[in-house]
Structure formats: C-alpha cells, structure tokens
Amino acid sequence: MIIAPSLLAANFAQLKKETVRVQRSGADWLHLDVMDGQFVPNISFGPAVVKAVRPFTNLMFDVHLMCGQPEVLLEPFVKAGADRLTVHVELDTQVIPLIWKIRSLGREVGLAINPPTAMQAVEPYLHQIDSLLVMTVNPGFGGQEFITETLPKIQQAAAWRREKNLRYHIVVDGGINFKTAAECAHAGADVFVAGTGLFGQKSLKGAVKKMRHLTEKAASATLL
Ligand code: DX5
Ligand code: ZN
C-alpha cells in the first residue's frame, strides 16, 4: 500500500518543516495538488513551490494537475522535481498529446477522473498509464466529505486491471480518512492520497502507520 500525504493540507507558512515531517513519517509519496483557478475554482501553488520543497525529501513527487492547460506546465514541473504528472481525462482530446509529452519528458503518467465522469472515458488509455486517480470528491478543495458513490468506480478500475493484465496503480484522492481508506482498499485501491485525514492527526507518523495497517487489512479481507 502506498500512503501519499497531500501537501495542500500542510501549514503553508512552514513548508520546509512540513516536508521534512512527511519525509520522516514513513509515507511513500508526496502528493502535490496544483489548481489553476480555471479547471477548478481555487488556486494552490505552482512549480516554484515544488522546487522549493524538493531538497528536503527524496519521496516520489506525484504532481496532480487540476489545470485547464497543463501542457504549458509539464516542463516547468519536471524541472522543479516532479516524478509523476497526473492530468485529467476531462481534457478529452488533449489527453493523448499530454501522455506523449509526459513520456517524452521521461516522467511517469497519471490519469485522473472526476466523480461525475463515467469510467468509460478512461478505458482507452489504461494501457498507457502508470496510475489511475479516482477522485473521491469534486476537485478544488481539501477537507471535503468522501463521495461513497465513487466506490464502484474503484471496483471497475480493479476489474479492468485484472482482466486486461495491467499494472497501473489505483489512486484515491479526496475525503480519505482511516474509514474511507479501508473502504477504498477493500474495493481495490492501492494508493491513498490524504490531506486533512493525515495532517489533521496529532502524529503524522502514527497516522501514516495506522492508515497503512487498516488498508492492508481491508485489502487482504478482499482476497479471502
Ligand atoms: C482535492 C485534491 C486532493 C486534496 C485532498 O481537490 O485533489 O488531493 O488535497 O484533500 P483531503 O484529503 O483533505 O480531502
Ligand atoms: Zn490531488
């Protein structure tokens, strides 16, 4: 199981300290939410912030681009230290060129899908991606409540992965706490992005450990 704290829920006045805290927490990836004020009604941070925190951790940087024109941002984020770039399937005809561009920059490819978008939209790209990020809230803000209706999408993603013999990660993002992480693990998810659900706990290290334990337990219950 991969636990990926989202920097969006960190204290922005202390980004160095917060990054070091994530590094020491035993987490696997750092999730970086980029919002452009157009694709979603909020603005977060850009490549300069990613570059500023990069020296303080060797965790894999998973950059989630909630942006209407991600093509202009790919190179700057790669230069800033992104390892994986996740773009949204709602961008439709732009998806194929975006996947190409990310690959040509030598980085891993993630594809994200919003709650109202049907899973058929991602099916054509499954063999070209490293992760499928199933949004479990409508993107734009941290701290929202998990949308239970997204669970069948996770099951579908897991069924396709089995049937098509593919290896993409199934990432869940939005409203992930100890309870919803376990539900998602049971449905087939293996990467858990959590902002409020982890940073809101007293000990980040303890919270990462607990989420890992609960998701592993829920996933093995699925297999029995
Ligand atoms: C939502 C972002 C999430 C966000 C999750 O727009 O994509 O990654 O940080 O925040 P929580 O875990 O607080 O719902
Ligand atoms: Zn995200």
Short mmCIF file of N, CA and C in Angstrom, two decimals, residues 148-215:
data_model
loop_
_atom_site.label_atom_id
_atom_site.label_comp_id
_atom_site.label_asym_id
_atom_site.label_seq_id
_atom_site.Cartn_x
_atom_site.Cartn_y
_atom_site.Cartn_z
N THR A 148 -19.39 8.40 -1.48
CA THR A 148 -19.48 6.92 -1.46
C THR A 148 -19.78 6.33 -2.83
N GLU A 149 -20.51 7.09 -3.65
CA GLU A 149 -20.89 6.60 -4.97
C GLU A 149 -19.68 6.34 -5.88
N THR A 150 -18.49 6.79 -5.46
CA THR A 150 -17.30 6.54 -6.30
C THR A 150 -16.72 5.14 -6.08
N LEU A 151 -17.18 4.42 -5.06
CA LEU A 151 -16.61 3.10 -4.77
C LEU A 151 -16.73 2.12 -5.95
N PRO A 152 -17.88 2.08 -6.65
CA PRO A 152 -17.96 1.17 -7.80
C PRO A 152 -16.94 1.50 -8.89
N LYS A 153 -16.52 2.77 -8.99
CA LYS A 153 -15.51 3.12 -9.99
C LYS A 153 -14.16 2.48 -9.64
N ILE A 154 -13.88 2.42 -8.35
CA ILE A 154 -12.63 1.77 -7.90
C ILE A 154 -12.70 0.28 -8.23
N GLN A 155 -13.86 -0.31 -7.99
CA GLN A 155 -14.03 -1.74 -8.31
C GLN A 155 -13.86 -1.98 -9.80
N GLN A 156 -14.40 -1.07 -10.61
CA GLN A 156 -14.26 -1.20 -12.07
C GLN A 156 -12.79 -1.09 -12.49
N ALA A 157 -12.09 -0.12 -11.89
CA ALA A 157 -10.67 0.06 -12.19
C ALA A 157 -9.88 -1.21 -11.85
N ALA A 158 -10.23 -1.84 -10.73
CA ALA A 158 -9.54 -3.06 -10.30
C ALA A 158 -9.90 -4.23 -11.20
N ALA A 159 -11.17 -4.30 -11.61
CA ALA A 159 -11.60 -5.39 -12.51
C ALA A 159 -10.88 -5.28 -13.85
N TRP A 160 -10.81 -4.08 -14.41
CA TRP A 160 -10.10 -3.88 -15.69
C TRP A 160 -8.63 -4.25 -15.56
N ARG A 161 -8.04 -3.85 -14.44
CA ARG A 161 -6.62 -4.13 -14.25
C ARG A 161 -6.37 -5.65 -14.26
N ARG A 162 -7.25 -6.37 -13.60
CA ARG A 162 -7.14 -7.85 -13.58
C ARG A 162 -7.37 -8.42 -14.97
N GLU A 163 -8.51 -8.06 -15.57
CA GLU A 163 -8.91 -8.65 -16.85
C GLU A 163 -7.92 -8.35 -17.96
N LYS A 164 -7.40 -7.14 -17.97
CA LYS A 164 -6.51 -6.72 -19.05
C LYS A 164 -5.05 -6.99 -18.72
N ASN A 165 -4.81 -7.54 -17.52
CA ASN A 165 -3.46 -7.87 -17.09
C ASN A 165 -2.54 -6.64 -17.13
N LEU A 166 -3.03 -5.54 -16.54
CA LEU A 166 -2.25 -4.29 -16.50
C LEU A 166 -1.75 -4.06 -15.08
N ARG A 167 -0.91 -3.03 -14.94
CA ARG A 167 -0.25 -2.87 -13.63
C ARG A 167 -0.41 -1.47 -13.03
N TYR A 168 -1.30 -0.65 -13.61
CA TYR A 168 -1.41 0.73 -13.09
C TYR A 168 -1.84 0.74 -11.62
N HIS A 169 -1.35 1.76 -10.90
CA HIS A 169 -1.81 1.97 -9.53
C HIS A 169 -3.23 2.51 -9.57
N ILE A 170 -4.01 2.15 -8.57
CA ILE A 170 -5.34 2.76 -8.42
C ILE A 170 -5.26 3.70 -7.22
N VAL A 171 -5.32 5.00 -7.54
CA VAL A 171 -5.13 6.05 -6.54
C VAL A 171 -6.50 6.59 -6.15
N VAL A 172 -6.73 6.81 -4.87
CA VAL A 172 -7.95 7.51 -4.45
C VAL A 172 -7.55 8.83 -3.79
N ASP A 173 -8.36 9.85 -4.04
CA ASP A 173 -7.98 11.21 -3.66
C ASP A 173 -9.22 12.02 -3.31
N GLY A 174 -9.30 12.43 -2.04
CA GLY A 174 -10.41 13.30 -1.60
C GLY A 174 -11.23 12.65 -0.49
N GLY A 175 -11.23 13.27 0.68
CA GLY A 175 -12.03 12.75 1.80
C GLY A 175 -11.53 11.42 2.33
N ILE A 176 -10.23 11.15 2.12
CA ILE A 176 -9.67 9.87 2.59
C ILE A 176 -9.25 9.98 4.05
N ASN A 177 -9.91 9.19 4.89
CA ASN A 177 -9.53 9.10 6.30
C ASN A 177 -9.38 7.61 6.63
N PHE A 178 -9.22 7.25 7.88
CA PHE A 178 -8.98 5.83 8.20
C PHE A 178 -10.13 4.95 7.70
N LYS A 179 -11.36 5.44 7.87
CA LYS A 179 -12.52 4.62 7.50
C LYS A 179 -12.66 4.50 5.98
N THR A 180 -12.61 5.66 5.29
CA THR A 180 -12.83 5.61 3.84
C THR A 180 -11.63 4.97 3.12
N ALA A 181 -10.43 5.10 3.69
CA ALA A 181 -9.26 4.44 3.08
C ALA A 181 -9.47 2.93 3.09
N ALA A 182 -9.97 2.40 4.20
CA ALA A 182 -10.21 0.96 4.29
C ALA A 182 -11.28 0.54 3.28
N GLU A 183 -12.32 1.35 3.13
CA GLU A 183 -13.38 1.01 2.16
C GLU A 183 -12.81 0.97 0.74
N CYS A 184 -11.95 1.95 0.44
CA CYS A 184 -11.34 2.01 -0.90
C CYS A 184 -10.38 0.85 -1.12
N ALA A 185 -9.65 0.46 -0.08
CA ALA A 185 -8.72 -0.67 -0.20
C ALA A 185 -9.50 -1.94 -0.46
N HIS A 186 -10.61 -2.07 0.21
CA HIS A 186 -11.48 -3.24 0.01
C HIS A 186 -11.98 -3.29 -1.44
N ALA A 187 -12.23 -2.10 -2.02
CA ALA A 187 -12.71 -2.03 -3.40
C ALA A 187 -11.59 -2.22 -4.42
N GLY A 188 -10.33 -2.12 -3.98
CA GLY A 188 -9.23 -2.39 -4.92
C GLY A 188 -8.19 -1.28 -5.06
N ALA A 189 -8.32 -0.19 -4.31
CA ALA A 189 -7.33 0.90 -4.41
C ALA A 189 -6.02 0.50 -3.73
N ASP A 190 -4.91 1.05 -4.21
CA ASP A 190 -3.64 0.77 -3.54
C ASP A 190 -2.79 2.00 -3.26
N VAL A 191 -3.25 3.18 -3.67
CA VAL A 191 -2.55 4.43 -3.30
C VAL A 191 -3.59 5.34 -2.63
N PHE A 192 -3.24 5.85 -1.46
CA PHE A 192 -4.19 6.63 -0.66
C PHE A 192 -3.66 8.03 -0.46
N VAL A 193 -4.26 8.98 -1.16
CA VAL A 193 -3.88 10.39 -1.01
C VAL A 193 -4.76 10.96 0.10
N ALA A 194 -4.12 11.56 1.08
CA ALA A 194 -4.92 12.14 2.17
C ALA A 194 -4.29 13.42 2.67
N GLY A 195 -5.09 14.47 2.71
CA GLY A 195 -4.65 15.76 3.26
C GLY A 195 -5.10 15.85 4.70
N THR A 196 -6.33 16.33 4.87
CA THR A 196 -6.91 16.53 6.20
C THR A 196 -6.85 15.26 7.05
N GLY A 197 -7.11 14.12 6.44
CA GLY A 197 -7.16 12.84 7.17
C GLY A 197 -5.84 12.45 7.80
N LEU A 198 -4.72 12.98 7.28
CA LEU A 198 -3.41 12.67 7.87
C LEU A 198 -2.87 13.87 8.65
N PHE A 199 -2.85 15.06 8.00
CA PHE A 199 -2.28 16.25 8.67
C PHE A 199 -3.12 16.66 9.87
N GLY A 200 -4.39 16.27 9.88
CA GLY A 200 -5.28 16.63 10.99
C GLY A 200 -5.03 15.80 12.24
N GLN A 201 -4.20 14.77 12.14
CA GLN A 201 -3.92 13.91 13.29
C GLN A 201 -2.74 14.48 14.09
N LYS A 202 -2.68 14.13 15.37
CA LYS A 202 -1.61 14.68 16.21
C LYS A 202 -0.24 14.24 15.71
N SER A 203 -0.10 12.95 15.46
CA SER A 203 1.18 12.44 14.95
C SER A 203 1.01 11.99 13.51
N LEU A 204 1.74 12.64 12.61
CA LEU A 204 1.66 12.25 11.20
C LEU A 204 2.20 10.84 11.02
N LYS A 205 3.28 10.55 11.73
CA LYS A 205 3.90 9.23 11.65
C LYS A 205 2.92 8.13 12.10
N GLY A 206 2.27 8.39 13.22
CA GLY A 206 1.29 7.43 13.73
C GLY A 206 0.13 7.26 12.75
N ALA A 207 -0.30 8.36 12.14
CA ALA A 207 -1.43 8.33 11.23
C ALA A 207 -1.09 7.54 9.95
N VAL A 208 0.13 7.73 9.45
CA VAL A 208 0.56 7.01 8.24
C VAL A 208 0.60 5.50 8.54
N LYS A 209 1.14 5.18 9.70
CA LYS A 209 1.24 3.77 10.09
C LYS A 209 -0.15 3.14 10.22
N LYS A 210 -1.05 3.89 10.85
CA LYS A 210 -2.41 3.37 11.06
C LYS A 210 -3.13 3.18 9.71
N MET A 211 -2.97 4.16 8.80
CA MET A 211 -3.65 4.06 7.50
C MET A 211 -3.09 2.87 6.72
N ARG A 212 -1.78 2.66 6.82
CA ARG A 212 -1.17 1.53 6.11
C ARG A 212 -1.72 0.20 6.66
N HIS A 213 -1.78 0.13 7.97
CA HIS A 213 -2.25 -1.10 8.60
C HIS A 213 -3.71 -1.39 8.21
N LEU A 214 -4.57 -0.36 8.32
CA LEU A 214 -6.00 -0.56 8.04
C LEU A 214 -6.25 -0.91 6.58
N THR A 215 -5.50 -0.29 5.67
CA THR A 215 -5.73 -0.58 4.24
C THR A 215 -5.21 -1.97 3.89
#
